Amino acid sequence: MRLEDILKSGAPELGVPLSENAVAGLRAYYELLMRRNAEFNLTAIKGEEDAARLHFLDCLGLISVCDLRNKRVADVGAGGGFPGWPVRIAEPSVDITLIDSTEKKVNFLREVGEELGLEASCIHARAEELGQGEARESFDAVLSRAVARLNILSELCLPLVKPGGFFAAMKAEDSDLEIKEAENAIKLLGGAEPEIREYRIPGTEIIRRVLIIRKIKPTPLKYPRRYGAIKKAPL
Ligand code: SAM
């Protein structure tokens, strides 16, 4: 099946509206991703069927479980642009910031914006450094997929979220242990207990779990720590 057909039948299953413009944008993004993959090592997924489902529909599902419209949103550890670029392509009112610590990936993320004619801030930085700078508590929502275990990831992401906003972590269906392990970190960083939302990625048997962690208190100034300390002694 063509990428366009998979997206047009899968998005309604997720309850996500997808314009013709968005479908064309995702096609252009896919072509660029495949062209640059060898050089930048952006994804292990090859072929349009798998990319349409395991990257695009997976990320579009986020729109069905959290309201991102008109919000200032960051994607921490965006890599090749997931979930941030598909979310921005499908929901143009999102003001997106894509963050990654690998410069060549950030250069690719910028190239996507130029090629598709879309605005995004693409920042080459470590999230924990941004969390101690101007970007601290400046986003309505922070998204992340496949970056770190939840206890570590929470320290990278929650300091960037405004009190009243939320952090949405894309995790696997069997993430109960990971959630338990992160309870203390989330509490210390000002987050509420995770709300679990799930969807099946259309055309697959994969259940995606999104953990929505609302920020109910400001993060204490001592967090985030430097990466060495976060890794050595997770909260
Ligand atoms: N989110 C993308 C996805 O789901 O396809 C990429 C996942 S990739 C496995 C993890 C990415 O996180 C890498 O591109 C890496 O450079 C980035 N990363 C890891 N730690 C980070 C940090 N502390 N701050 C910013 N980016 C980080």
mmCIF file of N, CA and C in Angstrom, residues 61-187:
data_model
loop_
_atom_site.group_PDB
_atom_site.id
_atom_site.type_symbol
_atom_site.label_atom_id
_atom_site.label_comp_id
_atom_site.label_asym_id
_atom_site.label_seq_id
_atom_site.Cartn_x
_atom_site.Cartn_y
_atom_site.Cartn_z
ATOM 1 N N GLY A 61 -1.232 9.677 16.591
ATOM 2 C CA GLY A 61 -2.091 9.232 17.684
ATOM 3 C C GLY A 61 -2.022 10.157 18.892
ATOM 4 N N LEU A 62 -0.874 10.819 19.052
ATOM 5 C CA LEU A 62 -0.718 11.763 20.174
ATOM 6 C C LEU A 62 -1.795 12.831 20.139
ATOM 7 N N ILE A 63 -2.144 13.256 18.907
ATOM 8 C CA ILE A 63 -3.150 14.322 18.748
ATOM 9 C C ILE A 63 -4.516 13.840 19.237
ATOM 10 N N SER A 64 -4.709 12.500 19.175
ATOM 11 C CA SER A 64 -6.009 11.978 19.617
ATOM 12 C C SER A 64 -6.078 11.854 21.147
ATOM 13 N N VAL A 65 -4.937 11.826 21.820
ATOM 14 C CA VAL A 65 -4.987 11.651 23.282
ATOM 15 C C VAL A 65 -4.603 12.899 24.082
ATOM 16 N N CYS A 66 -4.080 13.912 23.406
ATOM 17 C CA CYS A 66 -3.868 15.175 24.142
ATOM 18 C C CYS A 66 -4.084 16.368 23.224
ATOM 19 N N ASP A 67 -4.625 17.420 23.800
ATOM 20 C CA ASP A 67 -4.963 18.606 23.014
ATOM 21 C C ASP A 67 -3.729 19.502 22.902
ATOM 22 N N LEU A 68 -3.190 19.598 21.681
ATOM 23 C CA LEU A 68 -1.968 20.384 21.474
ATOM 24 C C LEU A 68 -2.251 21.666 20.691
ATOM 25 N N ARG A 69 -3.510 21.870 20.320
ATOM 26 C CA ARG A 69 -3.855 23.015 19.460
ATOM 27 C C ARG A 69 -3.467 24.347 20.087
ATOM 28 N N ASN A 70 -2.841 25.181 19.272
ATOM 29 C CA ASN A 70 -2.435 26.535 19.689
ATOM 30 C C ASN A 70 -1.482 26.540 20.885
ATOM 31 N N LYS A 71 -0.797 25.424 21.097
ATOM 32 C CA LYS A 71 0.092 25.371 22.270
ATOM 33 C C LYS A 71 1.556 25.505 21.844
ATOM 34 N N ARG A 72 2.361 25.946 22.789
ATOM 35 C CA ARG A 72 3.816 25.987 22.586
ATOM 36 C C ARG A 72 4.353 24.639 23.050
ATOM 37 N N VAL A 73 4.868 23.860 22.108
ATOM 38 C CA VAL A 73 5.176 22.454 22.367
ATOM 39 C C VAL A 73 6.645 22.159 22.042
ATOM 40 N N ALA A 74 7.305 21.372 22.898
ATOM 41 C CA ALA A 74 8.685 20.945 22.605
ATOM 42 C C ALA A 74 8.720 19.435 22.434
ATOM 43 N N ASP A 75 9.598 18.975 21.552
ATOM 44 C CA ASP A 75 9.870 17.536 21.394
ATOM 45 C C ASP A 75 11.303 17.328 21.865
ATOM 46 N N VAL A 76 11.477 16.601 22.952
ATOM 47 C CA VAL A 76 12.818 16.376 23.522
ATOM 48 C C VAL A 76 13.428 15.088 22.948
ATOM 49 N N GLY A 77 14.612 15.212 22.341
ATOM 50 C CA GLY A 77 15.266 14.065 21.689
ATOM 51 C C GLY A 77 14.528 13.695 20.421
ATOM 52 N N ALA A 78 14.259 14.710 19.591
ATOM 53 C CA ALA A 78 13.418 14.520 18.386
ATOM 54 C C ALA A 78 14.086 13.593 17.361
ATOM 55 N N GLY A 79 15.400 13.495 17.346
ATOM 56 C CA GLY A 79 16.096 12.609 16.394
ATOM 57 C C GLY A 79 15.756 13.006 14.965
ATOM 58 N N GLY A 80 15.128 12.098 14.227
ATOM 59 C CA GLY A 80 14.712 12.382 12.847
ATOM 60 C C GLY A 80 13.434 13.216 12.790
ATOM 61 N N GLY A 81 12.875 13.584 13.943
ATOM 62 C CA GLY A 81 11.711 14.481 13.955
ATOM 63 C C GLY A 81 10.460 13.892 14.565
ATOM 64 N N PHE A 82 10.613 12.793 15.340
ATOM 65 C CA PHE A 82 9.432 12.109 15.890
ATOM 66 C C PHE A 82 9.341 12.265 17.399
ATOM 67 N N PRO A 83 8.175 12.655 17.890
ATOM 68 C CA PRO A 83 6.900 12.877 17.200
ATOM 69 C C PRO A 83 6.677 14.295 16.655
ATOM 70 N N GLY A 84 7.616 15.237 16.879
ATOM 71 C CA GLY A 84 7.336 16.650 16.641
ATOM 72 C C GLY A 84 6.914 17.032 15.224
ATOM 73 N N TRP A 85 7.653 16.556 14.213
ATOM 74 C CA TRP A 85 7.307 16.975 12.845
ATOM 75 C C TRP A 85 5.929 16.459 12.400
ATOM 76 N N PRO A 86 5.601 15.180 12.558
ATOM 77 C CA PRO A 86 4.247 14.757 12.148
ATOM 78 C C PRO A 86 3.146 15.523 12.887
ATOM 79 N N VAL A 87 3.357 15.798 14.165
ATOM 80 C CA VAL A 87 2.356 16.552 14.933
ATOM 81 C C VAL A 87 2.188 17.949 14.325
ATOM 82 N N ARG A 88 3.306 18.606 14.015
ATOM 83 C CA ARG A 88 3.257 19.970 13.447
ATOM 84 C C ARG A 88 2.635 19.958 12.040
ATOM 85 N N ILE A 89 2.941 18.921 11.272
ATOM 86 C CA ILE A 89 2.405 18.844 9.905
ATOM 87 C C ILE A 89 0.887 18.653 9.949
ATOM 88 N N ALA A 90 0.428 17.799 10.864
ATOM 89 C CA ALA A 90 -1.012 17.512 10.933
ATOM 90 C C ALA A 90 -1.790 18.607 11.651
ATOM 91 N N GLU A 91 -1.138 19.311 12.563
ATOM 92 C CA GLU A 91 -1.847 20.317 13.379
ATOM 93 C C GLU A 91 -1.070 21.642 13.307
ATOM 94 N N PRO A 92 -1.332 22.426 12.243
ATOM 95 C CA PRO A 92 -0.507 23.619 11.988
ATOM 96 C C PRO A 92 -0.570 24.688 13.077
ATOM 97 N N SER A 93 -1.545 24.619 13.989
ATOM 98 C CA SER A 93 -1.595 25.656 15.035
ATOM 99 C C SER A 93 -0.554 25.416 16.134
ATOM 100 N N VAL A 94 0.108 24.268 16.096
ATOM 101 C CA VAL A 94 1.127 23.965 17.120
ATOM 102 C C VAL A 94 2.398 24.782 16.849
ATOM 103 N N ASP A 95 2.897 25.440 17.876
ATOM 104 C CA ASP A 95 4.164 26.176 17.787
ATOM 105 C C ASP A 95 5.236 25.202 18.310
ATOM 106 N N ILE A 96 5.981 24.594 17.369
ATOM 107 C CA ILE A 96 6.837 23.467 17.778
ATOM 108 C C ILE A 96 8.320 23.844 17.924
ATOM 109 N N THR A 97 8.947 23.291 18.933
ATOM 110 C CA THR A 97 10.396 23.394 19.122
ATOM 111 C C THR A 97 10.943 21.976 19.163
ATOM 112 N N LEU A 98 11.881 21.684 18.263
ATOM 113 C CA LEU A 98 12.463 20.342 18.196
ATOM 114 C C LEU A 98 13.874 20.408 18.785
ATOM 115 N N ILE A 99 14.120 19.561 19.762
ATOM 116 C CA ILE A 99 15.389 19.621 20.502
ATOM 117 C C ILE A 99 16.135 18.294 20.345
ATOM 118 N N ASP A 100 17.413 18.368 20.012
ATOM 119 C CA ASP A 100 18.222 17.138 20.021
ATOM 120 C C ASP A 100 19.664 17.501 20.331
ATOM 121 N N SER A 101 20.362 16.556 20.977
ATOM 122 C CA SER A 101 21.746 16.811 21.372
ATOM 123 C C SER A 101 22.736 16.465 20.260
ATOM 124 N N THR A 102 22.256 15.897 19.140
ATOM 125 C CA THR A 102 23.155 15.552 18.030
ATOM 126 C C THR A 102 22.993 16.584 16.908
ATOM 127 N N GLU A 103 24.089 17.286 16.618
ATOM 128 C CA GLU A 103 23.998 18.416 15.692
ATOM 129 C C GLU A 103 23.526 18.015 14.291
ATOM 130 N N LYS A 104 24.038 16.870 13.796
ATOM 131 C CA LYS A 104 23.662 16.507 12.415
ATOM 132 C C LYS A 104 22.161 16.211 12.319
ATOM 133 N N LYS A 105 21.581 15.703 13.393
ATOM 134 C CA LYS A 105 20.137 15.455 13.376
ATOM 135 C C LYS A 105 19.377 16.777 13.374
ATOM 136 N N VAL A 106 19.870 17.736 14.124
ATOM 137 C CA VAL A 106 19.207 19.049 14.157
ATOM 138 C C VAL A 106 19.306 19.717 12.780
ATOM 139 N N ASN A 107 20.441 19.532 12.101
ATOM 140 C CA ASN A 107 20.563 20.078 10.742
ATOM 141 C C ASN A 107 19.515 19.454 9.833
ATOM 142 N N PHE A 108 19.284 18.151 9.989
ATOM 143 C CA PHE A 108 18.237 17.493 9.197
ATOM 144 C C PHE A 108 16.862 18.064 9.553
ATOM 145 N N LEU A 109 16.583 18.241 10.839
ATOM 146 C CA LEU A 109 15.279 18.769 11.275
ATOM 147 C C LEU A 109 15.024 20.141 10.645
ATOM 148 N N ARG A 110 16.081 20.956 10.542
ATOM 149 C CA ARG A 110 15.953 22.284 9.905
ATOM 150 C C ARG A 110 15.665 22.123 8.426
ATOM 151 N N GLU A 111 16.347 21.148 7.811
ATOM 152 C CA GLU A 111 16.155 20.926 6.370
ATOM 153 C C GLU A 111 14.704 20.541 6.072
ATOM 154 N N VAL A 112 14.095 19.755 6.968
ATOM 155 C CA VAL A 112 12.684 19.368 6.784
ATOM 156 C C VAL A 112 11.816 20.636 6.721
ATOM 157 N N GLY A 113 12.044 21.548 7.644
ATOM 158 C CA GLY A 113 11.271 22.791 7.680
ATOM 159 C C GLY A 113 11.440 23.595 6.400
ATOM 160 N N GLU A 114 12.704 23.675 5.932
ATOM 161 C CA GLU A 114 12.962 24.450 4.712
ATOM 162 C C GLU A 114 12.290 23.797 3.522
ATOM 163 N N GLU A 115 12.448 22.486 3.390
ATOM 164 C CA GLU A 115 11.891 21.764 2.231
ATOM 165 C C GLU A 115 10.358 21.822 2.222
ATOM 166 N N LEU A 116 9.733 21.725 3.397
ATOM 167 C CA LEU A 116 8.263 21.700 3.453
ATOM 168 C C LEU A 116 7.657 23.098 3.623
ATOM 169 N N GLY A 117 8.522 24.098 3.824
ATOM 170 C CA GLY A 117 8.025 25.463 4.013
ATOM 171 C C GLY A 117 7.273 25.610 5.324
ATOM 172 N N LEU A 118 7.773 24.942 6.385
ATOM 173 C CA LEU A 118 7.092 25.005 7.684
ATOM 174 C C LEU A 118 8.015 25.607 8.733
ATOM 175 N N GLU A 119 7.398 26.334 9.643
ATOM 176 C CA GLU A 119 8.153 26.962 10.738
ATOM 177 C C GLU A 119 8.338 25.982 11.892
ATOM 178 N N ALA A 120 9.542 25.959 12.448
ATOM 179 C CA ALA A 120 9.791 25.225 13.699
ATOM 180 C C ALA A 120 11.087 25.784 14.266
ATOM 181 N N SER A 121 11.230 25.793 15.594
ATOM 182 C CA SER A 121 12.534 26.118 16.162
ATOM 183 C C SER A 121 13.254 24.795 16.328
ATOM 184 N N CYS A 122 14.452 24.709 15.778
ATOM 185 C CA CYS A 122 15.225 23.458 15.891
ATOM 186 C C CYS A 122 16.464 23.791 16.714
ATOM 187 N N ILE A 123 16.580 23.188 17.870
ATOM 188 C CA ILE A 123 17.640 23.573 18.808
ATOM 189 C C ILE A 123 18.600 22.415 19.059
ATOM 190 N N HIS A 124 19.880 22.721 18.843
ATOM 191 C CA HIS A 124 20.913 21.731 19.157
ATOM 192 C C HIS A 124 21.363 21.951 20.602
ATOM 193 N N ALA A 125 20.867 21.128 21.496
ATOM 194 C CA ALA A 125 21.209 21.280 22.922
ATOM 195 C C ALA A 125 20.806 20.030 23.667
ATOM 196 N N ARG A 126 21.329 19.893 24.850
ATOM 197 C CA ARG A 126 20.862 18.854 25.760
ATOM 198 C C ARG A 126 19.677 19.430 26.529
ATOM 199 N N ALA A 127 18.633 18.639 26.647
ATOM 200 C CA ALA A 127 17.411 19.124 27.289
ATOM 201 C C ALA A 127 17.679 19.609 28.706
ATOM 202 N N GLU A 128 18.580 18.902 29.431
ATOM 203 C CA GLU A 128 18.811 19.282 30.839
ATOM 204 C C GLU A 128 19.537 20.625 30.927
ATOM 205 N N GLU A 129 20.278 20.996 29.884
ATOM 206 C CA GLU A 129 20.913 22.320 29.903
ATOM 207 C C GLU A 129 19.865 23.391 29.620
ATOM 208 N N LEU A 130 18.957 23.119 28.685
ATOM 209 C CA LEU A 130 17.874 24.081 28.407
ATOM 210 C C LEU A 130 17.007 24.272 29.656
ATOM 211 N N GLY A 131 16.867 23.199 30.402
ATOM 212 C CA GLY A 131 16.017 23.238 31.600
ATOM 213 C C GLY A 131 16.571 24.124 32.699
ATOM 214 N N GLN A 132 17.855 24.486 32.592
ATOM 215 C CA GLN A 132 18.427 25.425 33.582
ATOM 216 C C GLN A 132 18.624 26.793 32.961
ATOM 217 N N GLY A 133 18.085 27.004 31.756
ATOM 218 C CA GLY A 133 18.252 28.308 31.085
ATOM 219 C C GLY A 133 16.913 28.969 30.821
ATOM 220 N N GLU A 134 16.897 29.800 29.758
ATOM 221 C CA GLU A 134 15.692 30.589 29.445
ATOM 222 C C GLU A 134 14.471 29.752 29.113
ATOM 223 N N ALA A 135 14.698 28.539 28.616
ATOM 224 C CA ALA A 135 13.571 27.703 28.189
ATOM 225 C C ALA A 135 12.864 27.030 29.374
ATOM 226 N N ARG A 136 13.460 27.164 30.553
ATOM 227 C CA ARG A 136 12.862 26.522 31.747
ATOM 228 C C ARG A 136 11.402 26.958 31.928
ATOM 229 N N GLU A 137 10.539 26.009 32.167
ATOM 230 C CA GLU A 137 9.107 26.240 32.419
ATOM 231 C C GLU A 137 8.478 27.182 31.400
ATOM 232 N N SER A 138 8.834 26.975 30.114
ATOM 233 C CA SER A 138 8.323 27.870 29.068
ATOM 234 C C SER A 138 7.388 27.171 28.080
ATOM 235 N N PHE A 139 7.189 25.870 28.187
ATOM 236 C CA PHE A 139 6.348 25.148 27.216
ATOM 237 C C PHE A 139 5.028 24.701 27.844
ATOM 238 N N ASP A 140 3.955 24.776 27.027
ATOM 239 C CA ASP A 140 2.652 24.270 27.477
ATOM 240 C C ASP A 140 2.677 22.752 27.527
ATOM 241 N N ALA A 141 3.438 22.161 26.596
ATOM 242 C CA ALA A 141 3.513 20.697 26.548
ATOM 243 C C ALA A 141 4.888 20.273 26.051
ATOM 244 N N VAL A 142 5.399 19.181 26.607
ATOM 245 C CA VAL A 142 6.653 18.579 26.133
ATOM 246 C C VAL A 142 6.355 17.136 25.755
ATOM 247 N N LEU A 143 6.813 16.742 24.562
ATOM 248 C CA LEU A 143 6.579 15.394 24.046
ATOM 249 C C LEU A 143 7.901 14.660 23.962
ATOM 250 N N SER A 144 7.873 13.323 24.046
ATOM 251 C CA SER A 144 9.112 12.585 23.845
ATOM 252 C C SER A 144 8.827 11.122 23.528
ATOM 253 N N ARG A 145 9.610 10.572 22.580
ATOM 254 C CA ARG A 145 9.493 9.153 22.235
ATOM 255 C C ARG A 145 10.890 8.557 22.160
ATOM 256 N N ALA A 146 11.069 7.413 22.823
ATOM 257 C CA ALA A 146 12.288 6.598 22.690
ATOM 258 C C ALA A 146 13.579 7.324 23.038
ATOM 259 N N VAL A 147 13.582 8.024 24.165
ATOM 260 C CA VAL A 147 14.803 8.747 24.540
ATOM 261 C C VAL A 147 15.459 8.162 25.789
ATOM 262 N N ALA A 148 14.684 7.872 26.828
ATOM 263 C CA ALA A 148 15.271 7.330 28.070
ATOM 264 C C ALA A 148 14.162 6.724 28.917
ATOM 265 N N ARG A 149 14.573 6.001 29.952
ATOM 266 C CA ARG A 149 13.559 5.477 30.885
ATOM 267 C C ARG A 149 12.866 6.637 31.591
ATOM 268 N N LEU A 150 11.648 6.392 32.026
ATOM 269 C CA LEU A 150 10.802 7.483 32.509
ATOM 270 C C LEU A 150 11.399 8.268 33.681
ATOM 271 N N ASN A 151 12.121 7.587 34.587
ATOM 272 C CA ASN A 151 12.674 8.339 35.730
ATOM 273 C C ASN A 151 13.716 9.351 35.256
ATOM 274 N N ILE A 152 14.528 8.945 34.276
ATOM 275 C CA ILE A 152 15.546 9.858 33.727
ATOM 276 C C ILE A 152 14.871 10.902 32.828
ATOM 277 N N LEU A 153 13.985 10.426 31.975
ATOM 278 C CA LEU A 153 13.302 11.305 31.020
ATOM 279 C C LEU A 153 12.517 12.420 31.714
ATOM 280 N N SER A 154 11.932 12.092 32.851
ATOM 281 C CA SER A 154 11.155 13.106 33.584
ATOM 282 C C SER A 154 12.044 14.268 34.006
ATOM 283 N N GLU A 155 13.279 13.967 34.385
ATOM 284 C CA GLU A 155 14.174 15.067 34.790
ATOM 285 C C GLU A 155 14.613 15.900 33.576
ATOM 286 N N LEU A 156 14.633 15.278 32.389
ATOM 287 C CA LEU A 156 14.981 16.029 31.177
ATOM 288 C C LEU A 156 13.813 16.914 30.737
ATOM 289 N N CYS A 157 12.584 16.400 30.916
ATOM 290 C CA CYS A 157 11.414 17.055 30.304
ATOM 291 C C CYS A 157 10.597 17.935 31.242
ATOM 292 N N LEU A 158 10.323 17.462 32.455
ATOM 293 C CA LEU A 158 9.393 18.229 33.325
ATOM 294 C C LEU A 158 9.884 19.651 33.651
ATOM 295 N N PRO A 159 11.196 19.886 33.818
ATOM 296 C CA PRO A 159 11.620 21.264 34.093
ATOM 297 C C PRO A 159 11.280 22.233 32.954
ATOM 298 N N LEU A 160 11.075 21.728 31.751
ATOM 299 C CA LEU A 160 10.760 22.606 30.609
ATOM 300 C C LEU A 160 9.282 22.977 30.547
ATOM 301 N N VAL A 161 8.440 22.235 31.304
ATOM 302 C CA VAL A 161 6.984 22.430 31.240
ATOM 303 C C VAL A 161 6.550 23.532 32.208
ATOM 304 N N LYS A 162 5.671 24.414 31.708
ATOM 305 C CA LYS A 162 5.086 25.458 32.582
ATOM 306 C C LYS A 162 4.200 24.806 33.618
ATOM 307 N N PRO A 163 4.127 25.319 34.833
ATOM 308 C CA PRO A 163 3.111 24.802 35.754
ATOM 309 C C PRO A 163 1.739 24.995 35.103
ATOM 310 N N GLY A 164 0.918 23.973 35.146
ATOM 311 C CA GLY A 164 -0.379 24.009 34.448
ATOM 312 C C GLY A 164 -0.320 23.293 33.112
ATOM 313 N N GLY A 165 0.898 23.055 32.604
ATOM 314 C CA GLY A 165 1.068 22.334 31.334
ATOM 315 C C GLY A 165 1.252 20.836 31.588
ATOM 316 N N PHE A 166 1.705 20.125 30.562
ATOM 317 C CA PHE A 166 1.904 18.689 30.742
ATOM 318 C C PHE A 166 3.063 18.140 29.908
ATOM 319 N N PHE A 167 3.521 16.977 30.343
ATOM 320 C CA PHE A 167 4.565 16.217 29.632
ATOM 321 C C PHE A 167 3.888 14.941 29.131
ATOM 322 N N ALA A 168 4.026 14.634 27.837
ATOM 323 C CA ALA A 168 3.429 13.420 27.272
ATOM 324 C C ALA A 168 4.547 12.494 26.806
ATOM 325 N N ALA A 169 4.715 11.373 27.514
ATOM 326 C CA ALA A 169 5.784 10.423 27.203
ATOM 327 C C ALA A 169 5.188 9.250 26.431
ATOM 328 N N MET A 170 5.727 8.969 25.239
ATOM 329 C CA MET A 170 5.253 7.832 24.445
ATOM 330 C C MET A 170 6.006 6.592 24.906
ATOM 331 N N LYS A 171 5.255 5.638 25.452
ATOM 332 C CA LYS A 171 5.873 4.438 26.016
ATOM 333 C C LYS A 171 5.178 3.201 25.480
ATOM 334 N N ALA A 172 5.725 2.024 25.858
ATOM 335 C CA ALA A 172 5.117 0.766 25.412
ATOM 336 C C ALA A 172 3.984 0.376 26.349
ATOM 337 N N GLU A 173 3.169 -0.577 25.867
ATOM 338 C CA GLU A 173 2.022 -1.036 26.653
ATOM 339 C C GLU A 173 2.478 -1.606 28.006
ATOM 340 N N ASP A 174 3.663 -2.256 28.004
ATOM 341 C CA ASP A 174 4.118 -2.890 29.251
ATOM 342 C C ASP A 174 5.058 -1.971 30.038
ATOM 343 N N SER A 175 4.591 -0.755 30.313
ATOM 344 C CA SER A 175 5.472 0.199 30.992
ATOM 345 C C SER A 175 5.131 0.375 32.475
ATOM 346 N N ASP A 176 4.370 -0.577 33.034
ATOM 347 C CA ASP A 176 3.953 -0.430 34.442
ATOM 348 C C ASP A 176 5.145 -0.282 35.397
ATOM 349 N N LEU A 177 6.160 -1.112 35.167
ATOM 350 C CA LEU A 177 7.329 -1.094 36.049
ATOM 351 C C LEU A 177 8.063 0.241 35.938
ATOM 352 N N GLU A 178 8.173 0.702 34.700
ATOM 353 C CA GLU A 178 8.845 1.976 34.449
ATOM 354 C C GLU A 178 8.105 3.129 35.156
ATOM 355 N N ILE A 179 6.800 3.060 35.154
ATOM 356 C CA ILE A 179 5.996 4.110 35.803
ATOM 357 C C ILE A 179 6.246 4.077 37.314
ATOM 358 N N LYS A 180 6.238 2.870 37.851
ATOM 359 C CA LYS A 180 6.459 2.680 39.292
ATOM 360 C C LYS A 180 7.831 3.243 39.688
ATOM 361 N N GLU A 181 8.822 2.891 38.880
ATOM 362 C CA GLU A 181 10.212 3.301 39.131
ATOM 363 C C GLU A 181 10.358 4.843 39.077
ATOM 364 N N ALA A 182 9.449 5.513 38.334
ATOM 365 C CA ALA A 182 9.576 6.968 38.147
ATOM 366 C C ALA A 182 8.704 7.772 39.105
ATOM 367 N N GLU A 183 7.936 7.090 39.958
ATOM 368 C CA GLU A 183 6.983 7.790 40.841
ATOM 369 C C GLU A 183 7.642 8.912 41.633
ATOM 370 N N ASN A 184 8.768 8.579 42.253
ATOM 371 C CA ASN A 184 9.448 9.534 43.110
ATOM 372 C C ASN A 184 9.968 10.725 42.300
ATOM 373 N N ALA A 185 10.587 10.436 41.144
ATOM 374 C CA ALA A 185 11.142 11.499 40.298
ATOM 375 C C ALA A 185 10.042 12.467 39.882
ATOM 376 N N ILE A 186 8.920 11.941 39.439
ATOM 377 C CA ILE A 186 7.824 12.782 38.941
ATOM 378 C C ILE A 186 7.334 13.713 40.055
ATOM 379 N N LYS A 187 7.187 13.154 41.241
ATOM 380 C CA LYS A 187 6.703 13.942 42.376
ATOM 381 C C LYS A 187 7.700 15.066 42.721
#
